[in-house]
């Protein structure tokens, strides 16, 4: 059975999408009180990430907004933080594909269905977890709960390390 792929989109579309999503991140940052010099620096980093998606600029455009939100002043708003979670994950995915797809190639939207489904599944689970966190009462947590949470986090790390280690 042969699949007819059609013409597809130019390879630069992924890099343009990085720019559009980075502009959305800058908008969220501006709405949360980040000053214009910090936004200008983010714009320079975003242009570098668009030009060379397989560079450290991508890590910076993903990590920079978190630091900018912390230093913006007031406590960040939950909607802004959740919007950044979605947008920064999308930047990560777009940059990963843009790094391996040459500018002169063609991108077939059909080939992006599986990554889009993974993206949606991750975001759904993160937003459900965020909803649980928002429902938790504020204030001081009992020591027993903190120890159980720490033990659970250590267990997750140990489990991830065991799953990632090479067999044989």
Short mmCIF file of N, CA and C in Angstrom, two decimals:
data_model
loop_
_atom_site.label_atom_id
_atom_site.label_comp_id
_atom_site.label_asym_id
_atom_site.label_seq_id
_atom_site.Cartn_x
_atom_site.Cartn_y
_atom_site.Cartn_z
N UNK A 1 0.84 -1.16 0.00
CA UNK A 1 0.00 0.00 0.00
C UNK A 1 0.89 1.25 0.00
N UNK A 2 0.65 2.15 -0.90
CA UNK A 2 1.42 3.38 -1.00
C UNK A 2 0.59 4.54 -0.47
N UNK A 3 1.25 5.42 0.25
CA UNK A 3 0.59 6.62 0.76
C UNK A 3 1.02 7.80 -0.09
N UNK A 4 0.06 8.56 -0.53
CA UNK A 4 0.35 9.75 -1.32
C UNK A 4 0.55 10.92 -0.35
N UNK A 5 1.75 11.48 -0.32
CA UNK A 5 2.08 12.52 0.64
C UNK A 5 1.74 13.92 0.17
N UNK A 6 1.71 14.14 -1.09
CA UNK A 6 1.44 15.49 -1.57
C UNK A 6 2.68 16.36 -1.50
N UNK A 7 2.50 17.64 -1.64
CA UNK A 7 3.61 18.58 -1.72
C UNK A 7 4.24 18.86 -0.36
N UNK A 8 3.47 19.07 0.65
CA UNK A 8 4.01 19.39 1.98
C UNK A 8 4.33 20.87 2.12
N UNK A 9 4.81 21.22 3.29
CA UNK A 9 5.15 22.60 3.62
C UNK A 9 6.66 22.78 3.56
N UNK A 10 7.14 23.97 3.27
CA UNK A 10 8.59 24.19 3.25
C UNK A 10 9.20 23.96 4.64
N UNK A 11 10.47 23.56 4.67
CA UNK A 11 11.15 23.27 5.92
C UNK A 11 11.26 24.46 6.86
N UNK A 12 11.24 25.67 6.32
CA UNK A 12 11.37 26.85 7.16
C UNK A 12 10.11 27.14 7.98
N UNK A 13 9.02 26.45 7.69
CA UNK A 13 7.77 26.68 8.42
C UNK A 13 7.95 26.37 9.91
N UNK A 14 8.73 25.33 10.23
CA UNK A 14 8.96 25.01 11.64
C UNK A 14 9.72 26.13 12.34
N UNK A 15 10.67 26.72 11.66
CA UNK A 15 11.42 27.83 12.26
C UNK A 15 10.53 29.06 12.41
N UNK A 16 9.66 29.28 11.47
CA UNK A 16 8.71 30.39 11.60
C UNK A 16 7.76 30.13 12.77
N UNK A 17 7.36 28.88 12.95
CA UNK A 17 6.48 28.53 14.07
C UNK A 17 7.19 28.78 15.40
N UNK A 18 8.51 28.54 15.46
CA UNK A 18 9.28 28.85 16.67
C UNK A 18 9.15 30.35 16.98
N UNK A 19 9.25 31.17 15.95
CA UNK A 19 9.12 32.62 16.14
C UNK A 19 7.74 33.02 16.62
N UNK A 20 6.71 32.40 16.06
CA UNK A 20 5.34 32.74 16.46
C UNK A 20 5.10 32.34 17.92
N UNK A 21 5.54 31.14 18.29
CA UNK A 21 5.34 30.69 19.66
C UNK A 21 6.17 31.53 20.63
N UNK A 22 7.40 31.88 20.24
CA UNK A 22 8.24 32.73 21.08
C UNK A 22 7.58 34.11 21.27
N UNK A 23 6.93 34.62 20.24
CA UNK A 23 6.20 35.88 20.37
C UNK A 23 5.05 35.73 21.37
N UNK A 24 4.39 34.58 21.36
CA UNK A 24 3.35 34.31 22.35
C UNK A 24 3.91 34.27 23.76
N UNK A 25 5.09 33.65 23.92
CA UNK A 25 5.75 33.63 25.23
C UNK A 25 6.07 35.05 25.67
N UNK A 26 6.58 35.87 24.75
CA UNK A 26 6.89 37.26 25.09
C UNK A 26 5.62 38.01 25.50
N UNK A 27 4.52 37.71 24.86
CA UNK A 27 3.25 38.33 25.23
C UNK A 27 2.82 37.96 26.64
N UNK A 28 2.98 36.69 26.99
CA UNK A 28 2.65 36.24 28.35
C UNK A 28 3.57 36.92 29.36
N UNK A 29 4.86 37.02 29.02
CA UNK A 29 5.81 37.68 29.92
C UNK A 29 5.44 39.15 30.11
N UNK A 30 5.09 39.82 29.03
CA UNK A 30 4.71 41.23 29.12
C UNK A 30 3.45 41.41 29.96
N UNK A 31 2.50 40.50 29.79
CA UNK A 31 1.25 40.58 30.56
C UNK A 31 1.49 40.34 32.05
N UNK A 32 2.60 39.67 32.39
CA UNK A 32 2.91 39.39 33.79
C UNK A 32 3.94 40.36 34.36
N UNK A 33 4.17 41.47 33.69
CA UNK A 33 4.98 42.53 34.25
C UNK A 33 6.47 42.48 33.96
N UNK A 34 6.90 41.68 33.00
CA UNK A 34 8.32 41.65 32.64
C UNK A 34 8.62 42.92 31.83
N UNK A 35 9.69 43.60 32.18
CA UNK A 35 10.05 44.88 31.56
C UNK A 35 10.58 44.70 30.13
N UNK A 36 10.55 45.77 29.35
CA UNK A 36 10.92 45.70 27.93
C UNK A 36 12.38 45.31 27.69
N UNK A 37 13.37 45.70 28.52
CA UNK A 37 14.74 45.23 28.22
C UNK A 37 14.86 43.70 28.28
N UNK A 38 14.16 43.12 29.24
CA UNK A 38 14.17 41.65 29.35
C UNK A 38 13.45 41.02 28.16
N UNK A 39 12.39 41.66 27.71
CA UNK A 39 11.66 41.15 26.53
C UNK A 39 12.51 41.28 25.27
N UNK A 40 13.27 42.37 25.16
CA UNK A 40 14.15 42.55 24.00
C UNK A 40 15.23 41.48 23.98
N UNK A 41 15.81 41.18 25.14
CA UNK A 41 16.80 40.11 25.21
C UNK A 41 16.19 38.77 24.82
N UNK A 42 14.96 38.53 25.26
CA UNK A 42 14.27 37.29 24.87
C UNK A 42 14.06 37.24 23.36
N UNK A 43 13.74 38.38 22.76
CA UNK A 43 13.57 38.43 21.31
C UNK A 43 14.86 38.08 20.58
N UNK A 44 16.00 38.57 21.07
CA UNK A 44 17.29 38.24 20.46
C UNK A 44 17.55 36.74 20.57
N UNK A 45 17.27 36.18 21.73
CA UNK A 45 17.46 34.73 21.91
C UNK A 45 16.53 33.93 20.99
N UNK A 46 15.30 34.41 20.83
CA UNK A 46 14.35 33.71 19.96
C UNK A 46 14.82 33.73 18.51
N UNK A 47 15.35 34.86 18.06
CA UNK A 47 15.87 34.94 16.68
C UNK A 47 17.04 33.97 16.51
N UNK A 48 17.91 33.89 17.51
CA UNK A 48 19.03 32.94 17.45
C UNK A 48 18.53 31.51 17.41
N UNK A 49 17.50 31.21 18.18
CA UNK A 49 16.94 29.85 18.19
C UNK A 49 16.27 29.52 16.86
N UNK A 50 15.66 30.51 16.23
CA UNK A 50 15.06 30.28 14.91
C UNK A 50 16.14 30.02 13.87
N UNK A 51 17.22 30.76 13.95
CA UNK A 51 18.30 30.62 12.97
C UNK A 51 19.05 29.30 13.15
N UNK A 52 19.30 28.92 14.40
CA UNK A 52 20.07 27.69 14.68
C UNK A 52 19.32 26.90 15.75
N UNK A 53 18.31 26.11 15.35
CA UNK A 53 17.50 25.41 16.34
C UNK A 53 18.24 24.28 17.07
N UNK A 54 19.42 23.92 16.62
CA UNK A 54 20.21 22.88 17.30
C UNK A 54 21.29 23.53 18.16
N UNK A 55 20.97 24.68 18.77
CA UNK A 55 21.96 25.41 19.56
C UNK A 55 21.48 25.57 21.00
N UNK A 56 22.35 26.15 21.80
CA UNK A 56 21.99 26.42 23.20
C UNK A 56 20.94 27.52 23.31
N UNK A 57 20.72 28.26 22.26
CA UNK A 57 19.69 29.32 22.29
C UNK A 57 18.32 28.74 22.60
N UNK A 58 18.07 27.52 22.16
CA UNK A 58 16.78 26.89 22.43
C UNK A 58 16.62 26.66 23.94
N UNK A 59 17.67 26.17 24.59
CA UNK A 59 17.60 25.98 26.04
C UNK A 59 17.37 27.32 26.74
N UNK A 60 17.97 28.37 26.22
CA UNK A 60 17.80 29.68 26.83
C UNK A 60 16.38 30.23 26.64
N UNK A 61 15.79 30.04 25.46
CA UNK A 61 14.43 30.57 25.27
C UNK A 61 13.40 29.76 26.04
N UNK A 62 13.78 28.57 26.49
CA UNK A 62 12.87 27.78 27.32
C UNK A 62 13.09 28.10 28.80
N UNK A 63 14.32 28.29 29.23
CA UNK A 63 14.60 28.57 30.63
C UNK A 63 14.45 30.03 31.02
N UNK A 64 14.72 30.93 30.10
CA UNK A 64 14.68 32.37 30.37
C UNK A 64 13.33 32.85 30.90
N UNK A 65 12.20 32.42 30.33
CA UNK A 65 10.91 32.93 30.82
C UNK A 65 10.65 32.59 32.29
N UNK A 66 11.09 31.43 32.75
CA UNK A 66 10.88 31.07 34.15
C UNK A 66 11.62 32.05 35.05
N UNK A 67 12.87 32.35 34.72
CA UNK A 67 13.64 33.31 35.51
C UNK A 67 13.03 34.70 35.41
N UNK A 68 12.59 35.09 34.23
CA UNK A 68 12.00 36.41 34.05
C UNK A 68 10.73 36.56 34.88
N UNK A 69 9.93 35.51 34.96
CA UNK A 69 8.70 35.56 35.75
C UNK A 69 9.02 35.69 37.24
N UNK A 70 10.08 35.03 37.69
CA UNK A 70 10.45 35.10 39.10
C UNK A 70 10.89 36.51 39.47
N UNK A 71 11.67 37.15 38.59
CA UNK A 71 12.20 38.47 38.88
C UNK A 71 11.26 39.60 38.48
N UNK A 72 10.11 39.27 37.93
CA UNK A 72 9.18 40.31 37.47
C UNK A 72 8.57 41.09 38.62
N UNK A 73 8.62 40.55 39.80
CA UNK A 73 8.09 41.31 40.94
C UNK A 73 7.08 40.50 41.70
N UNK A 74 5.82 40.79 41.48
CA UNK A 74 4.75 40.11 42.21
C UNK A 74 4.75 38.63 41.91
N UNK A 75 3.98 37.92 42.71
CA UNK A 75 3.85 36.48 42.47
C UNK A 75 3.19 36.26 41.11
N UNK A 76 3.77 35.37 40.29
CA UNK A 76 3.20 35.15 38.95
C UNK A 76 1.78 34.57 39.03
N UNK A 77 0.97 34.91 38.06
CA UNK A 77 -0.40 34.41 38.04
C UNK A 77 -0.43 32.98 37.51
N UNK A 78 -1.34 32.18 38.04
CA UNK A 78 -1.46 30.80 37.58
C UNK A 78 -1.77 30.70 36.09
N UNK A 79 -2.69 31.52 35.56
CA UNK A 79 -2.94 31.41 34.11
C UNK A 79 -1.68 31.68 33.28
N UNK A 80 -0.88 32.66 33.70
CA UNK A 80 0.36 32.95 32.99
C UNK A 80 1.34 31.80 33.06
N UNK A 81 1.46 31.21 34.23
CA UNK A 81 2.38 30.07 34.39
C UNK A 81 1.91 28.89 33.55
N UNK A 82 0.63 28.60 33.59
CA UNK A 82 0.12 27.47 32.80
C UNK A 82 0.24 27.73 31.30
N UNK A 83 0.04 28.97 30.88
CA UNK A 83 0.23 29.30 29.47
C UNK A 83 1.69 29.09 29.08
N UNK A 84 2.61 29.49 29.96
CA UNK A 84 4.03 29.29 29.67
C UNK A 84 4.39 27.81 29.59
N UNK A 85 3.77 26.99 30.43
CA UNK A 85 4.05 25.55 30.38
C UNK A 85 3.71 25.00 28.99
N UNK A 86 2.55 25.36 28.48
CA UNK A 86 2.13 24.88 27.16
C UNK A 86 3.04 25.46 26.07
N UNK A 87 3.26 26.75 26.10
CA UNK A 87 4.05 27.40 25.05
C UNK A 87 5.50 26.95 25.05
N UNK A 88 6.10 26.80 26.23
CA UNK A 88 7.51 26.40 26.27
C UNK A 88 7.69 24.94 25.87
N UNK A 89 6.71 24.10 26.19
CA UNK A 89 6.77 22.71 25.71
C UNK A 89 6.65 22.68 24.19
N UNK A 90 5.77 23.51 23.65
CA UNK A 90 5.62 23.59 22.20
C UNK A 90 6.91 24.10 21.55
N UNK A 91 7.56 25.08 22.17
CA UNK A 91 8.86 25.55 21.67
C UNK A 91 9.88 24.42 21.64
N UNK A 92 9.89 23.62 22.69
CA UNK A 92 10.81 22.49 22.76
C UNK A 92 10.57 21.51 21.62
N UNK A 93 9.33 21.15 21.40
CA UNK A 93 8.99 20.19 20.35
C UNK A 93 9.30 20.75 18.97
N UNK A 94 8.91 21.99 18.71
CA UNK A 94 9.18 22.60 17.42
C UNK A 94 10.68 22.71 17.15
N UNK A 95 11.43 23.09 18.16
CA UNK A 95 12.88 23.24 17.99
C UNK A 95 13.55 21.89 17.73
N UNK A 96 13.06 20.86 18.38
CA UNK A 96 13.64 19.53 18.16
C UNK A 96 13.45 19.09 16.72
N UNK A 97 12.27 19.32 16.18
CA UNK A 97 12.03 18.93 14.78
C UNK A 97 12.72 19.86 13.80
N UNK A 98 12.76 21.15 14.12
CA UNK A 98 13.44 22.10 13.23
C UNK A 98 14.94 21.82 13.18
N UNK A 99 15.49 21.28 14.26
CA UNK A 99 16.92 20.99 14.31
C UNK A 99 17.30 19.84 13.39
N UNK A 100 16.38 18.94 13.12
CA UNK A 100 16.71 17.78 12.29
C UNK A 100 16.15 17.85 10.87
N UNK A 101 15.30 18.84 10.62
CA UNK A 101 14.72 18.98 9.29
C UNK A 101 15.39 20.15 8.58
N UNK A 102 16.09 19.89 7.48
CA UNK A 102 16.78 20.98 6.76
C UNK A 102 15.80 22.01 6.20
N UNK A 103 16.28 23.22 6.04
CA UNK A 103 15.45 24.29 5.50
C UNK A 103 14.92 23.97 4.10
N UNK A 104 15.71 23.28 3.32
CA UNK A 104 15.33 23.01 1.93
C UNK A 104 14.41 21.81 1.78
N UNK A 105 14.06 21.15 2.87
CA UNK A 105 13.21 19.96 2.79
C UNK A 105 11.73 20.35 2.85
N UNK A 106 10.89 19.34 2.79
CA UNK A 106 9.44 19.53 2.89
C UNK A 106 8.94 18.83 4.14
N UNK A 107 7.97 19.44 4.80
CA UNK A 107 7.36 18.86 6.00
C UNK A 107 5.93 18.51 5.66
N UNK A 108 5.60 17.24 5.86
CA UNK A 108 4.24 16.78 5.57
C UNK A 108 3.46 16.78 6.88
N UNK A 109 2.36 17.51 6.95
CA UNK A 109 1.59 17.59 8.20
C UNK A 109 1.18 16.21 8.73
N UNK A 110 1.00 15.26 7.85
CA UNK A 110 0.64 13.90 8.27
C UNK A 110 1.72 13.30 9.17
N UNK A 111 2.97 13.67 8.92
CA UNK A 111 4.08 13.13 9.71
C UNK A 111 4.12 13.73 11.11
N UNK A 112 3.40 14.79 11.34
CA UNK A 112 3.41 15.44 12.65
C UNK A 112 2.24 15.01 13.54
N UNK A 113 1.43 14.05 13.09
CA UNK A 113 0.28 13.62 13.89
C UNK A 113 0.70 12.92 15.17
N UNK A 114 1.66 12.01 15.10
CA UNK A 114 2.09 11.29 16.30
C UNK A 114 2.73 12.24 17.32
N UNK A 115 3.63 13.15 16.89
CA UNK A 115 4.16 14.10 17.87
C UNK A 115 3.07 15.01 18.47
N UNK A 116 2.08 15.37 17.67
CA UNK A 116 0.99 16.21 18.18
C UNK A 116 0.19 15.46 19.23
N UNK A 117 -0.03 14.17 19.03
CA UNK A 117 -0.76 13.37 20.02
C UNK A 117 0.04 13.25 21.31
N UNK A 118 1.36 13.04 21.21
CA UNK A 118 2.20 12.97 22.42
C UNK A 118 2.18 14.31 23.15
N UNK A 119 2.28 15.40 22.39
CA UNK A 119 2.23 16.74 22.99
C UNK A 119 0.93 16.93 23.76
N UNK A 120 -0.18 16.58 23.14
CA UNK A 120 -1.49 16.74 23.79
C UNK A 120 -1.60 15.87 25.04
N UNK A 121 -1.09 14.64 24.98
CA UNK A 121 -1.15 13.75 26.15
C UNK A 121 -0.33 14.31 27.31
N UNK A 122 0.85 14.81 27.02
CA UNK A 122 1.70 15.39 28.07
C UNK A 122 1.02 16.62 28.66
N UNK A 123 0.51 17.49 27.81
CA UNK A 123 -0.13 18.71 28.31
C UNK A 123 -1.38 18.40 29.13
N UNK A 124 -2.15 17.40 28.72
CA UNK A 124 -3.34 17.03 29.48
C UNK A 124 -2.95 16.55 30.87
N UNK A 125 -1.92 15.71 30.95
CA UNK A 125 -1.50 15.21 32.26
C UNK A 125 -0.94 16.34 33.13
N UNK A 126 -0.20 17.26 32.54
CA UNK A 126 0.35 18.39 33.31
C UNK A 126 -0.78 19.29 33.81
N UNK A 127 -1.76 19.57 32.98
CA UNK A 127 -2.84 20.43 33.40
C UNK A 127 -3.71 19.78 34.47
N UNK A 128 -3.88 18.45 34.41
CA UNK A 128 -4.60 17.74 35.46
C UNK A 128 -3.83 17.84 36.77
N UNK A 129 -2.52 17.64 36.71
CA UNK A 129 -1.69 17.77 37.91
C UNK A 129 -1.75 19.20 38.46
N UNK A 130 -1.74 20.19 37.60
CA UNK A 130 -1.85 21.58 38.04
C UNK A 130 -3.18 21.83 38.72
N UNK A 131 -4.25 21.23 38.20
CA UNK A 131 -5.57 21.38 38.83
C UNK A 131 -5.56 20.77 40.23
N UNK A 132 -4.90 19.63 40.39
CA UNK A 132 -4.79 19.01 41.72
C UNK A 132 -4.02 19.93 42.66
N UNK A 133 -2.93 20.51 42.18
CA UNK A 133 -2.13 21.42 43.01
C UNK A 133 -2.96 22.64 43.42
N UNK A 134 -3.74 23.17 42.50
CA UNK A 134 -4.56 24.34 42.83
C UNK A 134 -5.63 24.01 43.88
N UNK A 135 -6.06 22.76 43.93
CA UNK A 135 -7.08 22.36 44.90
C UNK A 135 -6.51 22.08 46.29
N UNK A 136 -5.19 21.93 46.39
CA UNK A 136 -4.58 21.68 47.69
C UNK A 136 -4.68 22.92 48.57
N UNK A 137 -4.88 22.71 49.86
CA UNK A 137 -4.96 23.87 50.75
C UNK A 137 -3.60 24.55 50.90
N UNK A 138 -3.63 25.86 51.12
CA UNK A 138 -2.39 26.61 51.31
C UNK A 138 -1.93 26.51 52.75
N UNK A 139 -0.78 27.08 53.02
CA UNK A 139 -0.27 27.08 54.38
C UNK A 139 0.78 26.02 54.60
N UNK A 140 1.08 25.79 55.85
CA UNK A 140 2.14 24.86 56.25
C UNK A 140 1.69 23.42 56.07
N UNK A 141 2.61 22.59 55.58
CA UNK A 141 2.35 21.17 55.39
C UNK A 141 2.95 20.39 56.56
N UNK A 142 2.26 19.35 57.00
CA UNK A 142 2.78 18.51 58.07
C UNK A 142 4.08 17.85 57.64
N UNK A 143 4.96 17.60 58.61
CA UNK A 143 6.26 17.00 58.32
C UNK A 143 6.11 15.62 57.69
N UNK A 144 5.14 14.86 58.15
CA UNK A 144 4.95 13.50 57.62
C UNK A 144 4.61 13.55 56.13
N UNK A 145 3.80 14.50 55.73
CA UNK A 145 3.43 14.64 54.32
C UNK A 145 4.65 15.04 53.50
N UNK A 146 5.48 15.94 54.05
CA UNK A 146 6.69 16.36 53.34
C UNK A 146 7.65 15.18 53.15
N UNK A 147 7.81 14.34 54.18
CA UNK A 147 8.69 13.18 54.08
C UNK A 147 8.16 12.19 53.06
N UNK A 148 6.86 11.97 53.06
CA UNK A 148 6.26 11.06 52.08
C UNK A 148 6.44 11.61 50.66
N UNK A 149 6.25 12.91 50.50
CA UNK A 149 6.45 13.52 49.18
C UNK A 149 7.88 13.42 48.72
N UNK A 150 8.83 13.65 49.64
CA UNK A 150 10.25 13.53 49.30
C UNK A 150 10.59 12.10 48.93
N UNK A 151 10.07 11.14 49.69
CA UNK A 151 10.33 9.74 49.38
C UNK A 151 9.74 9.36 48.01
N UNK A 152 8.57 9.90 47.71
CA UNK A 152 7.97 9.64 46.40
C UNK A 152 8.80 10.23 45.27
N UNK A 153 9.32 11.44 45.47
CA UNK A 153 10.16 12.07 44.45
C UNK A 153 11.45 11.28 44.25
N UNK A 154 12.07 10.84 45.35
CA UNK A 154 13.29 10.03 45.25
C UNK A 154 12.98 8.72 44.54
N UNK A 155 11.84 8.12 44.86
CA UNK A 155 11.44 6.88 44.18
C UNK A 155 11.26 7.08 42.68
N UNK A 156 10.69 8.20 42.29
CA UNK A 156 10.53 8.48 40.85
C UNK A 156 11.88 8.63 40.16
N UNK A 157 12.81 9.32 40.81
CA UNK A 157 14.14 9.50 40.23
C UNK A 157 14.86 8.16 40.11
N UNK A 158 14.81 7.37 41.17
CA UNK A 158 15.46 6.05 41.13
C UNK A 158 14.82 5.17 40.05
N UNK A 159 13.51 5.20 39.96
CA UNK A 159 12.84 4.43 38.92
C UNK A 159 13.22 4.87 37.52
N UNK A 160 13.33 6.19 37.32
CA UNK A 160 13.73 6.71 35.99
C UNK A 160 15.15 6.28 35.66
N UNK A 161 16.04 6.34 36.65
CA UNK A 161 17.43 5.94 36.41
C UNK A 161 17.51 4.45 36.07
N UNK A 162 16.76 3.65 36.77
CA UNK A 162 16.75 2.21 36.50
C UNK A 162 16.19 1.90 35.11
N UNK A 163 15.18 2.64 34.70
CA UNK A 163 14.59 2.43 33.37
C UNK A 163 15.51 2.91 32.26
N UNK A 164 16.33 3.94 32.55
CA UNK A 164 17.20 4.50 31.51
C UNK A 164 18.53 3.77 31.37
N UNK A 165 18.91 3.02 32.39
CA UNK A 165 20.22 2.38 32.30
C UNK A 165 20.18 1.27 31.24
N UNK A 166 21.34 1.05 30.68
CA UNK A 166 21.43 0.08 29.57
C UNK A 166 21.32 -1.33 30.11
N UNK A 167 20.68 -2.14 29.35
CA UNK A 167 20.55 -3.55 29.72
C UNK A 167 21.75 -4.30 29.18
N UNK A 168 22.26 -5.24 30.00
CA UNK A 168 23.36 -6.10 29.54
C UNK A 168 24.64 -5.54 29.89
#
